[in-house]
PDB file of C-alpha atoms and ligand atoms in Angstrom:
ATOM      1  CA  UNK A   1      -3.738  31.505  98.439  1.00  0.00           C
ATOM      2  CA  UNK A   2      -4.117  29.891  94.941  1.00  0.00           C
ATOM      3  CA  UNK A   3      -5.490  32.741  93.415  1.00  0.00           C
ATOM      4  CA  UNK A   4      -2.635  35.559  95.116  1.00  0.00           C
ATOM      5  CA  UNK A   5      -0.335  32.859  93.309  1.00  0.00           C
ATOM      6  CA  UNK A   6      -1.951  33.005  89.851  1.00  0.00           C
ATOM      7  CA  UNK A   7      -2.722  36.607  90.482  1.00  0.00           C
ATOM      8  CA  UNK A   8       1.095  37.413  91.130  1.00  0.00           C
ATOM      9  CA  UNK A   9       1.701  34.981  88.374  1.00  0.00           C
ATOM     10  CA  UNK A  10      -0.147  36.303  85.726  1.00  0.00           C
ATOM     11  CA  UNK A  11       1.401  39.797  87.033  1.00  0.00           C
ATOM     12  CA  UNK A  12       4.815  38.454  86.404  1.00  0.00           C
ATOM     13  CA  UNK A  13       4.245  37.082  82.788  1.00  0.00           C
ATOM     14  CA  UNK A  14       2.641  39.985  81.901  1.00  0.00           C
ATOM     15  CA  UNK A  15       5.645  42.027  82.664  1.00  0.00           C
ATOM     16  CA  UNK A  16       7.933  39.503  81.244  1.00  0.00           C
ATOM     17  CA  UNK A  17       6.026  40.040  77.989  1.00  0.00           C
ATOM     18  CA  UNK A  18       6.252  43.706  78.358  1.00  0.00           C
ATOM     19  CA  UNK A  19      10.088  43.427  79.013  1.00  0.00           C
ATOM     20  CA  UNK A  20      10.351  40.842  75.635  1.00  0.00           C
ATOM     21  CA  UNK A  21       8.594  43.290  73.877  1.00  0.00           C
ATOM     22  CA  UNK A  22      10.706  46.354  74.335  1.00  0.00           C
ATOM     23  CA  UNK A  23      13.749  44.675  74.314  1.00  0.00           C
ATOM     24  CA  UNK A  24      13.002  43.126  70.664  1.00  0.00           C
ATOM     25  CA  UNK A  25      11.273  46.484  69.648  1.00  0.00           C
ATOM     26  CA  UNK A  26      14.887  47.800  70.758  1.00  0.00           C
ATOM     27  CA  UNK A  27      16.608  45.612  69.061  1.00  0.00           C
ATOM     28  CA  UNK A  28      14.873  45.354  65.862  1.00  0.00           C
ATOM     29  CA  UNK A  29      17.274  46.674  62.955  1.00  0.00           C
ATOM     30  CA  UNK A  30      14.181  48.318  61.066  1.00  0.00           C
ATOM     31  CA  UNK A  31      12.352  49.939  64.106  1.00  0.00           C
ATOM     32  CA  UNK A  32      15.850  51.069  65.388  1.00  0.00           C
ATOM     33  CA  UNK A  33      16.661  52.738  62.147  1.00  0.00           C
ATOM     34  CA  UNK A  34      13.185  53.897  60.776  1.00  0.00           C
ATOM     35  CA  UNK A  35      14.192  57.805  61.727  1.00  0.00           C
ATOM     36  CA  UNK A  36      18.089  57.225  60.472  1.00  0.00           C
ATOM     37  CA  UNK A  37      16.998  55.022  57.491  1.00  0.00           C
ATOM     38  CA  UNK A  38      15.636  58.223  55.514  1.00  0.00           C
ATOM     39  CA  UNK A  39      18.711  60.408  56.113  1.00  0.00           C
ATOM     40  CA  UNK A  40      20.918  59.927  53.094  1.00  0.00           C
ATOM     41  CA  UNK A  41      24.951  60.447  52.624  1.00  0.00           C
ATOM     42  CA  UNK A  42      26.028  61.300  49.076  1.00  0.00           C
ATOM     43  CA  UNK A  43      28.801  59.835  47.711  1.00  0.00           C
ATOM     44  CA  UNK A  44      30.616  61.262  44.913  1.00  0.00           C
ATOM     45  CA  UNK A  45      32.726  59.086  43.021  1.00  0.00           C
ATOM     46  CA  UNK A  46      33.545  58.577  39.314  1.00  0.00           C
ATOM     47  CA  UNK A  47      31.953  55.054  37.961  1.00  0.00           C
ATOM     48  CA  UNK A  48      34.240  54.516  35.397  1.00  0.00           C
ATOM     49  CA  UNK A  49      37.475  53.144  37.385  1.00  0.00           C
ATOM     50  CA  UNK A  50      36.888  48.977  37.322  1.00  0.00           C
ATOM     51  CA  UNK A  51      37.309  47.450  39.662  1.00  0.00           C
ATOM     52  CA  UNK A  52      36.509  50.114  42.212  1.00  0.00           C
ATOM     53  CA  UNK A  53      33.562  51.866  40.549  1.00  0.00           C
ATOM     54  CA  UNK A  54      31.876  51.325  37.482  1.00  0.00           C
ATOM     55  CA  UNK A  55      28.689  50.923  35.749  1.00  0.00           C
ATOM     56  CA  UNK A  56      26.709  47.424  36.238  1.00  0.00           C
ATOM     57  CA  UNK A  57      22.988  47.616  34.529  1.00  0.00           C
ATOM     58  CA  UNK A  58      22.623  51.178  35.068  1.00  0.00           C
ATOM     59  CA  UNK A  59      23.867  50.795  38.882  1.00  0.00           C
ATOM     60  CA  UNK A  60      27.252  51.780  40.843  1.00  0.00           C
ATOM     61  CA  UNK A  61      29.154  48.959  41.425  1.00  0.00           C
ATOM     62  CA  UNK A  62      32.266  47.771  43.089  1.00  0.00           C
ATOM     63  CA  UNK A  63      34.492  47.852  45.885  1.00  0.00           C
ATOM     64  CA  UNK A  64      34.402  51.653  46.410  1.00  0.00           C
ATOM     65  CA  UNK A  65      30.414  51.073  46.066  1.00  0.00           C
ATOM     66  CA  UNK A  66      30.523  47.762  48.670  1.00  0.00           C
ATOM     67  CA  UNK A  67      32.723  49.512  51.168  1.00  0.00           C
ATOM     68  CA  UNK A  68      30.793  52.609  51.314  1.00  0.00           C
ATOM     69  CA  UNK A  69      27.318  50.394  51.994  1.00  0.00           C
ATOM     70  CA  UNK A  70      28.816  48.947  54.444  1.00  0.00           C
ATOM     71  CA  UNK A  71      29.550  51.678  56.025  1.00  0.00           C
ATOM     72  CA  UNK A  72      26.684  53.391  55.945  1.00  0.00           C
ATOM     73  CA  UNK A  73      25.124  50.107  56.812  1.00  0.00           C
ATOM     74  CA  UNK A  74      26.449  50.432  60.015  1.00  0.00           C
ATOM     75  CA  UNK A  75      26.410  53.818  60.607  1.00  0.00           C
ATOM     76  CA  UNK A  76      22.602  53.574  59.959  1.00  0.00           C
ATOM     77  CA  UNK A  77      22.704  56.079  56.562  1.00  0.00           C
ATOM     78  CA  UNK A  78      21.008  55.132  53.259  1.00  0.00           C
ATOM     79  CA  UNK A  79      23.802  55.389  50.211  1.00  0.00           C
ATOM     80  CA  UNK A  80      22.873  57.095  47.761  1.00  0.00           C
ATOM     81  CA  UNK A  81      26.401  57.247  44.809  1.00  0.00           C
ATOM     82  CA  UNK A  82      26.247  60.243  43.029  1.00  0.00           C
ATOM     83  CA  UNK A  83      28.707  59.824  39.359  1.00  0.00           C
ATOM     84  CA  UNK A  84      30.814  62.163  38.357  1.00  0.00           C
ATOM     85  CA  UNK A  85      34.064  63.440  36.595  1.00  0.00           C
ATOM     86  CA  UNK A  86      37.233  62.464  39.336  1.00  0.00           C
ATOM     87  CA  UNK A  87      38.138  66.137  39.421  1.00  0.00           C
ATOM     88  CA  UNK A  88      34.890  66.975  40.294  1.00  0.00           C
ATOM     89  CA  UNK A  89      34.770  65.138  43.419  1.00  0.00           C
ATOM     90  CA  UNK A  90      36.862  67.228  45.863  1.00  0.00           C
ATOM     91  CA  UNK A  91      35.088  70.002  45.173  1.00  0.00           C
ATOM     92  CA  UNK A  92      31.771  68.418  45.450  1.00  0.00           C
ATOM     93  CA  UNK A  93      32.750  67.304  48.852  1.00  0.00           C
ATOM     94  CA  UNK A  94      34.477  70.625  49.931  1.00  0.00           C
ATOM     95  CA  UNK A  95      31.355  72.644  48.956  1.00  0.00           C
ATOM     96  CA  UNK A  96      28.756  70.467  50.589  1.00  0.00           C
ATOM     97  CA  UNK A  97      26.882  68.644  47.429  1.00  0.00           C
ATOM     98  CA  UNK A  98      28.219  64.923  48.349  1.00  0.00           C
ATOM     99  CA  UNK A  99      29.123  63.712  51.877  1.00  0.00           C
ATOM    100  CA  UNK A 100      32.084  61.984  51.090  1.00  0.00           C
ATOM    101  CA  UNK A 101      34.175  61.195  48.313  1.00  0.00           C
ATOM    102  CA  UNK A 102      35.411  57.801  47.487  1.00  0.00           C
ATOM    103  CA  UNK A 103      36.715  56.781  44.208  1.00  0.00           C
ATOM    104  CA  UNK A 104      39.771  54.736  44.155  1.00  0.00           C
ATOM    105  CA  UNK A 105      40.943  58.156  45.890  1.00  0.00           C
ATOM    106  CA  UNK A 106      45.026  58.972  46.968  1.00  0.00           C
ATOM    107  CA  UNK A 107      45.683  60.316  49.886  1.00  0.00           C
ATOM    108  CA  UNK A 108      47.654  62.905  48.949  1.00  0.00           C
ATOM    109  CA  UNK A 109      49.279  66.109  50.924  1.00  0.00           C
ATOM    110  CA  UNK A 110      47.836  68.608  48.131  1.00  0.00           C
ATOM    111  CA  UNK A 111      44.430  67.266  48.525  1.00  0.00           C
ATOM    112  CA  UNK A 112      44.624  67.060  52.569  1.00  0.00           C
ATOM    113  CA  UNK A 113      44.797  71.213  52.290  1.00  0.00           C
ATOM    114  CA  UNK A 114      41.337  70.831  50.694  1.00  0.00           C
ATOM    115  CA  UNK A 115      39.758  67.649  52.734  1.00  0.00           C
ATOM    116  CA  UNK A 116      39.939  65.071  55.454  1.00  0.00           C
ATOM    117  CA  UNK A 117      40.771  61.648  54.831  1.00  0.00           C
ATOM    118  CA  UNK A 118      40.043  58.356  56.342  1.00  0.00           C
ATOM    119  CA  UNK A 119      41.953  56.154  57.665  1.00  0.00           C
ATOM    120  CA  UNK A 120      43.120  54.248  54.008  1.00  0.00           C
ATOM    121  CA  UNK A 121      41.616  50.664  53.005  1.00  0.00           C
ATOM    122  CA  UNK A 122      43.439  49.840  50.521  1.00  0.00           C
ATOM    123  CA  UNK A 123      46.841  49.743  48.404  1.00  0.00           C
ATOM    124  CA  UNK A 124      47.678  50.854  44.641  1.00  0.00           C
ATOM    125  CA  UNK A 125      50.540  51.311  42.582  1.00  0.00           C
ATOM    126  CA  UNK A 126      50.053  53.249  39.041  1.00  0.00           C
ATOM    127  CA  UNK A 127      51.572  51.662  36.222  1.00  0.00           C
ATOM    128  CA  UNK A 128      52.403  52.101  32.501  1.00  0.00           C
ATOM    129  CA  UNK A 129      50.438  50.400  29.978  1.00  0.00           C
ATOM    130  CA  UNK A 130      51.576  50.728  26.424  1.00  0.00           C
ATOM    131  CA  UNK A 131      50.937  48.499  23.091  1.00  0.00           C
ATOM    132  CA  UNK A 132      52.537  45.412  22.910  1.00  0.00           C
ATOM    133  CA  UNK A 133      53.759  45.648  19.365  1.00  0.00           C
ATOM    134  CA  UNK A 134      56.690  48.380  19.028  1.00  0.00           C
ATOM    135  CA  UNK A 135      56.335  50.125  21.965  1.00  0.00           C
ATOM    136  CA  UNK A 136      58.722  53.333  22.346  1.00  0.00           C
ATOM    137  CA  UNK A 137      58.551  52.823  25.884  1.00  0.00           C
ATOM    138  CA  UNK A 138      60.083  49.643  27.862  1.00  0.00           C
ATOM    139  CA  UNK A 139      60.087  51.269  31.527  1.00  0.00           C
ATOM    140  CA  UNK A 140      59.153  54.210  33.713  1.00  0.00           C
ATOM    141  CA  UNK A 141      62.309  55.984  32.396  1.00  0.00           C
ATOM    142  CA  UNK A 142      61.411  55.815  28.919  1.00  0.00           C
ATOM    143  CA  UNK A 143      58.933  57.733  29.388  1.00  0.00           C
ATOM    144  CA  UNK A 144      61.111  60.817  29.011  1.00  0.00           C
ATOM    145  CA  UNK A 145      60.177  63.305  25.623  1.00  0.00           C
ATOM    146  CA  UNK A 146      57.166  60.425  24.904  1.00  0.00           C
ATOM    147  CA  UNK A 147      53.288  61.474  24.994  1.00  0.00           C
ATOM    148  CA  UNK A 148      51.408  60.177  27.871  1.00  0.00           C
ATOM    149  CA  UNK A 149      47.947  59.738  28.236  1.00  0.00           C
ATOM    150  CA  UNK A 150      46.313  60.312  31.948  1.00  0.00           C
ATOM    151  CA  UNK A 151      42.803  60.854  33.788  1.00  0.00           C
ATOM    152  CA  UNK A 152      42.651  64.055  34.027  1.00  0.00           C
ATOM    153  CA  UNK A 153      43.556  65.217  38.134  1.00  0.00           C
ATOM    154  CA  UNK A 154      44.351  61.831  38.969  1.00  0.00           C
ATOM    155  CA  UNK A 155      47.978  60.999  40.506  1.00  0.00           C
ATOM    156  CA  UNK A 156      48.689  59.457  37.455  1.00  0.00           C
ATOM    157  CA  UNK A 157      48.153  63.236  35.565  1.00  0.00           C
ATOM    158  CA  UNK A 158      50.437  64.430  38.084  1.00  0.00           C
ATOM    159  CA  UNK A 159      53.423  61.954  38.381  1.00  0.00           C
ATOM    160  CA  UNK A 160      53.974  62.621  34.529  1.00  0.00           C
ATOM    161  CA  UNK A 161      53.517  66.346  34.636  1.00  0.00           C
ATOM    162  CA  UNK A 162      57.298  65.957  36.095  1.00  0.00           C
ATOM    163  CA  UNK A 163      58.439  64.258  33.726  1.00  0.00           C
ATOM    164  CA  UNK A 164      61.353  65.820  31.754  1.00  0.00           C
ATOM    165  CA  UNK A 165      59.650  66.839  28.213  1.00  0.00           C
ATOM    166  CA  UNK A 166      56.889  64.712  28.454  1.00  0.00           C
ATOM    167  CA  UNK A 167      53.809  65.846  26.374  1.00  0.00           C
ATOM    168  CA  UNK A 168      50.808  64.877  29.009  1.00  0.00           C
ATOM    169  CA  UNK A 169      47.252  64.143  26.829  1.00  0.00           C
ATOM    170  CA  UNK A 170      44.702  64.064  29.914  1.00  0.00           C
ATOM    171  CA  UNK A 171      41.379  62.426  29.184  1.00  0.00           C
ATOM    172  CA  UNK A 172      38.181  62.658  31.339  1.00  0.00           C
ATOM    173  CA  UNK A 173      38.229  59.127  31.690  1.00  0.00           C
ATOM    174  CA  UNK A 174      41.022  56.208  31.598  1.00  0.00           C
ATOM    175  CA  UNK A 175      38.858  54.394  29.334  1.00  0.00           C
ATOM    176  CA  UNK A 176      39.517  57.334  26.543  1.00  0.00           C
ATOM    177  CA  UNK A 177      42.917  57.613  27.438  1.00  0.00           C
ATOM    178  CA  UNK A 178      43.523  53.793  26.377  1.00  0.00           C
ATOM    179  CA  UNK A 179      41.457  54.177  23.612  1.00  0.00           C
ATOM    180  CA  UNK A 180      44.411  56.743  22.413  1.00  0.00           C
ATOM    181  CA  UNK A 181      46.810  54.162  23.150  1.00  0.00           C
ATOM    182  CA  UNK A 182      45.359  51.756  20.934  1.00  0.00           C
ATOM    183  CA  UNK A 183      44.750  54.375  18.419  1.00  0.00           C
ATOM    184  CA  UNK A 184      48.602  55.461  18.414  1.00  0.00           C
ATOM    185  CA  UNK A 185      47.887  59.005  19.848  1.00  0.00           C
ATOM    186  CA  UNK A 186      50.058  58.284  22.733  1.00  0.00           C
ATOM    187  CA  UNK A 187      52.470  56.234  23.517  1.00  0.00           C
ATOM    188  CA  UNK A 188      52.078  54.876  26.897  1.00  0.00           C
ATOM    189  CA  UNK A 189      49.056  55.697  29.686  1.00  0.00           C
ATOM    190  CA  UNK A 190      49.600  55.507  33.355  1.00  0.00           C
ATOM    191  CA  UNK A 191      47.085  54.558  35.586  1.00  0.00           C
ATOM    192  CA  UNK A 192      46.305  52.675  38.754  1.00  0.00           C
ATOM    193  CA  UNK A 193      46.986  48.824  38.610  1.00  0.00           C
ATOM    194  CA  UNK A 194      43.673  47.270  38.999  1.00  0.00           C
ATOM    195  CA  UNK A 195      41.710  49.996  36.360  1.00  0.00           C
ATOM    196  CA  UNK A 196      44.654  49.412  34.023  1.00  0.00           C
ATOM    197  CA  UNK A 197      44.198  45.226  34.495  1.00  0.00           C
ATOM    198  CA  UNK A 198      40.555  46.256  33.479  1.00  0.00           C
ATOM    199  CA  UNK A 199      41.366  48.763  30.447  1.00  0.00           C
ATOM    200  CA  UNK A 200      43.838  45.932  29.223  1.00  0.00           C
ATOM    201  CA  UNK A 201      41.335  42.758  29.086  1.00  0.00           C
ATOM    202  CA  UNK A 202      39.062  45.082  27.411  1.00  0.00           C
ATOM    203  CA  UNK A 203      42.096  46.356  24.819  1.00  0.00           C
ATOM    204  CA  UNK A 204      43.619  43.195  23.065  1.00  0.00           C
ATOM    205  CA  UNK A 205      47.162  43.863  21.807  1.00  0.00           C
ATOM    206  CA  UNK A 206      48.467  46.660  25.174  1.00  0.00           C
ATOM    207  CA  UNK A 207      49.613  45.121  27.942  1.00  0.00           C
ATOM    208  CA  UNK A 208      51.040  46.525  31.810  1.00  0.00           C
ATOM    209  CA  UNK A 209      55.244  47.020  31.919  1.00  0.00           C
ATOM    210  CA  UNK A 210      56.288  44.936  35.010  1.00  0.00           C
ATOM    211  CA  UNK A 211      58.099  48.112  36.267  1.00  0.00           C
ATOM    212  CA  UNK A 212      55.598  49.589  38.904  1.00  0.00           C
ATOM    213  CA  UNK A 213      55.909  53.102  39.291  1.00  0.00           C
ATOM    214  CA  UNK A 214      54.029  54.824  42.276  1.00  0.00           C
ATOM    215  CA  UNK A 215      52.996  53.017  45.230  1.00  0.00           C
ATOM    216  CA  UNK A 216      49.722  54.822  46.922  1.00  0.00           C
ATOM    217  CA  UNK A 217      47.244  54.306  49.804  1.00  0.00           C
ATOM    218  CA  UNK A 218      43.059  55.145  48.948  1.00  0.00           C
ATOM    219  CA  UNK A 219      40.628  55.925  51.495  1.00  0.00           C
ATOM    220  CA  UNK A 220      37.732  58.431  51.694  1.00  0.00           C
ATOM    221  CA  UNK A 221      37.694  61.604  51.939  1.00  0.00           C
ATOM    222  CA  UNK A 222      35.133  64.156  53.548  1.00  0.00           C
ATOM    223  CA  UNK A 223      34.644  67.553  54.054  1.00  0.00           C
ATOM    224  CA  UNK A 224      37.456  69.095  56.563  1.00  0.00           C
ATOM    225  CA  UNK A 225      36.601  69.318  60.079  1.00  0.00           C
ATOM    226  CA  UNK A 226      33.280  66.882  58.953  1.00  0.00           C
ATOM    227  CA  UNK A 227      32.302  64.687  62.357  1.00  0.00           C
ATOM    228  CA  UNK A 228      31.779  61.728  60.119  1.00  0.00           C
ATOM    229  CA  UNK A 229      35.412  61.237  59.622  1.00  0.00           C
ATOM    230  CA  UNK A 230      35.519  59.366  63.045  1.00  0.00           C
ATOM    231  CA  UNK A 231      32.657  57.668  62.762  1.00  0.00           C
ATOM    232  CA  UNK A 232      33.739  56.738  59.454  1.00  0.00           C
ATOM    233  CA  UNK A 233      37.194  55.445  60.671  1.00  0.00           C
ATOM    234  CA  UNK A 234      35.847  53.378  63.350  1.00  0.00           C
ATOM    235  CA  UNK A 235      33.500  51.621  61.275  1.00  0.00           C
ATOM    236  CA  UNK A 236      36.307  51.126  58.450  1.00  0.00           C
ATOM    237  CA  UNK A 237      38.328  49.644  61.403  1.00  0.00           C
ATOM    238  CA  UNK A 238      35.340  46.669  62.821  1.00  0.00           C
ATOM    239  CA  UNK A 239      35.334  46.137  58.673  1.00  0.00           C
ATOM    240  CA  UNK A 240      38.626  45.416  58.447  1.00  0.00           C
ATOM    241  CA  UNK A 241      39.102  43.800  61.851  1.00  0.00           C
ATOM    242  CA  UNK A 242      35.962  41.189  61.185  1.00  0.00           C
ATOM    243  CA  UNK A 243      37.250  40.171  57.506  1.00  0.00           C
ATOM    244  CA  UNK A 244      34.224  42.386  55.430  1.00  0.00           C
ATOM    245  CA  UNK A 245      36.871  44.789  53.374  1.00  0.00           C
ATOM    246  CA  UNK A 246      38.809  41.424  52.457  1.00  0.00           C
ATOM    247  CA  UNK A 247      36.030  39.788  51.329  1.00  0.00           C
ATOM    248  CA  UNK A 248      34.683  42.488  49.325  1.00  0.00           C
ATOM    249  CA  UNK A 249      38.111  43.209  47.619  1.00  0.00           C
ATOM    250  CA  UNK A 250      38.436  39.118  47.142  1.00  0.00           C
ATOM    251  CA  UNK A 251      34.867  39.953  45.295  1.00  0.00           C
ATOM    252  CA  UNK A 252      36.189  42.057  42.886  1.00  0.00           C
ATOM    253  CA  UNK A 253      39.698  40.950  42.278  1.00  0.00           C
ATOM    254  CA  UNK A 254      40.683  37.349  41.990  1.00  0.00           C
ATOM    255  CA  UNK A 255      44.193  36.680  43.293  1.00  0.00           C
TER     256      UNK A 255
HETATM  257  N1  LIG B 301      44.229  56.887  42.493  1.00  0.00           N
HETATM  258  C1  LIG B 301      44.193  57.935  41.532  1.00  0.00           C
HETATM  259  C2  LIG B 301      43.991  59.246  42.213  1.00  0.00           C
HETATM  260  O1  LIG B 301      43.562  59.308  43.330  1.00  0.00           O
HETATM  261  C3  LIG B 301      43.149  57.723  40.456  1.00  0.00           C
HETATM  262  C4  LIG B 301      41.748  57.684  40.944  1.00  0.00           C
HETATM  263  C5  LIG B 301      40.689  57.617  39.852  1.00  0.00           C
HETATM  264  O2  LIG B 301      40.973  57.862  38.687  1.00  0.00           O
HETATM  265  N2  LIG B 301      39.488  57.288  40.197  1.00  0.00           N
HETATM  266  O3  LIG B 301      44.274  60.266  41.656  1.00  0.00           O
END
């Protein structure tokens, strides 16, 4: 009798052990991933748009960068951020080459003919910064007749282009485009608030008007009809929903 009981005992730790095993082996982040950890999604963004992407010892960083590795985080993808001009982007996404774009990126209607977009994650407005000292321009209605620097195929490059008489000087990067500011080549740049916060601690003597000027949504887009748009929206929405896109924003910009 004593040794059917150990006999059925042992029989019954084994498979307990068994059972531990698989369930842990099941569970186990690395061993569950290990076939989805080498498949990559590109990301095409332009790294030069603080606090959303920009350069940080050679490596992508920011909220654009944070959000999208979380993402892919849970989605079991390895990032991998591909930089590149902003008007680049679309078409990098629409012909295959990246996965997704994401760069402080406006929905807008004339890019949904060309791509999908997520659900958004975020707010912006774009705003006029101009030199403190003598500035021609004192609101968004001054800008009238004046020169006006822009990132080339951002919204800011095409809010202005319909502006009566304005002469629109459109820079590959925002960074350039203040740099004309500062330089008197233009009088006043529009760009999105938090870059332009950026651009002005880095540019003593221009500061932000208070009058905002476009209020926009960002969010990610992908290639149209791509499968990860869902995916991608559901795991935006357990990001938002269990605090991670706050905190990573809160990261980046402190108020
Ligand atoms: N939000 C603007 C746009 O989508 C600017 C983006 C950017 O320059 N990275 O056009």
């Amino acid at each position: 009798m004593k040794k059917i009981l150990s006999a059925v005992l042992a029989v019954a730790m084994l498979c307990t052990c068994v059972l531990m095993f698989t369930a842990c082996g099941g569970n186990n982040s690395s061993a569950a991933s290990s076939d989805t950890e080498t498949k990559e999604l590109h990301m095409a963004t332009n790294a030069a748009f603080e606090p959303y992407e920009y350069k940080e010892g050679g490596e992508v960083v920011g909220i654009d960068a944070d959000i999208a590795g979380a993402i892919c985080k849970k989605l079991g993808y390895k990032l991998v951020i591909d930089d590149m001009d902003f008007d680049a982007i679309i078409t990098a996404v629409t012909s295959g080459k990246a996965d997704f774009g994401m760069a402080g990126m406006t929905i807008t209607d004339e890019r949904k003919q060309s791509v999908d977009f997520t659900d958004p994650y975020t707010n912006a407005v774009q705003v006029i910064i101009v030199n403190e000292k003598d500035s021609p321009v004192a609101s968004a209605d001054d800008l009238k007749g004046k020169s006006i620097g822009v990132q080339m195929g951002t919204t800011g490059d095409i809010y202005v282009t319909d502006i009566e008489d304005a002469k629109v000087e459109r820079f590959n990067k925002g960074a350039d485009a203040v740099l004309a500011l500062t330089q008197g080549k233009v009088d006043a740049v529009v760009i999105d608030n938090q870059p332009a916060k950026a651009f002005v601690a880095q540019n003593p003597g221009t500061k932000i008007l208070d009058d905002p000027f476009e209020n926009e949504e960002y969010a990610i887009c992908l290639k149209k009809g791509s499968e990860l748009t869902e995916q991608f929206n559901k795991a935006l929405k357990e990001l938002k929903d269990d605090g991670t896109i706050d905190t990573i924003i809160k990261k980046y910009i402190s108020e």
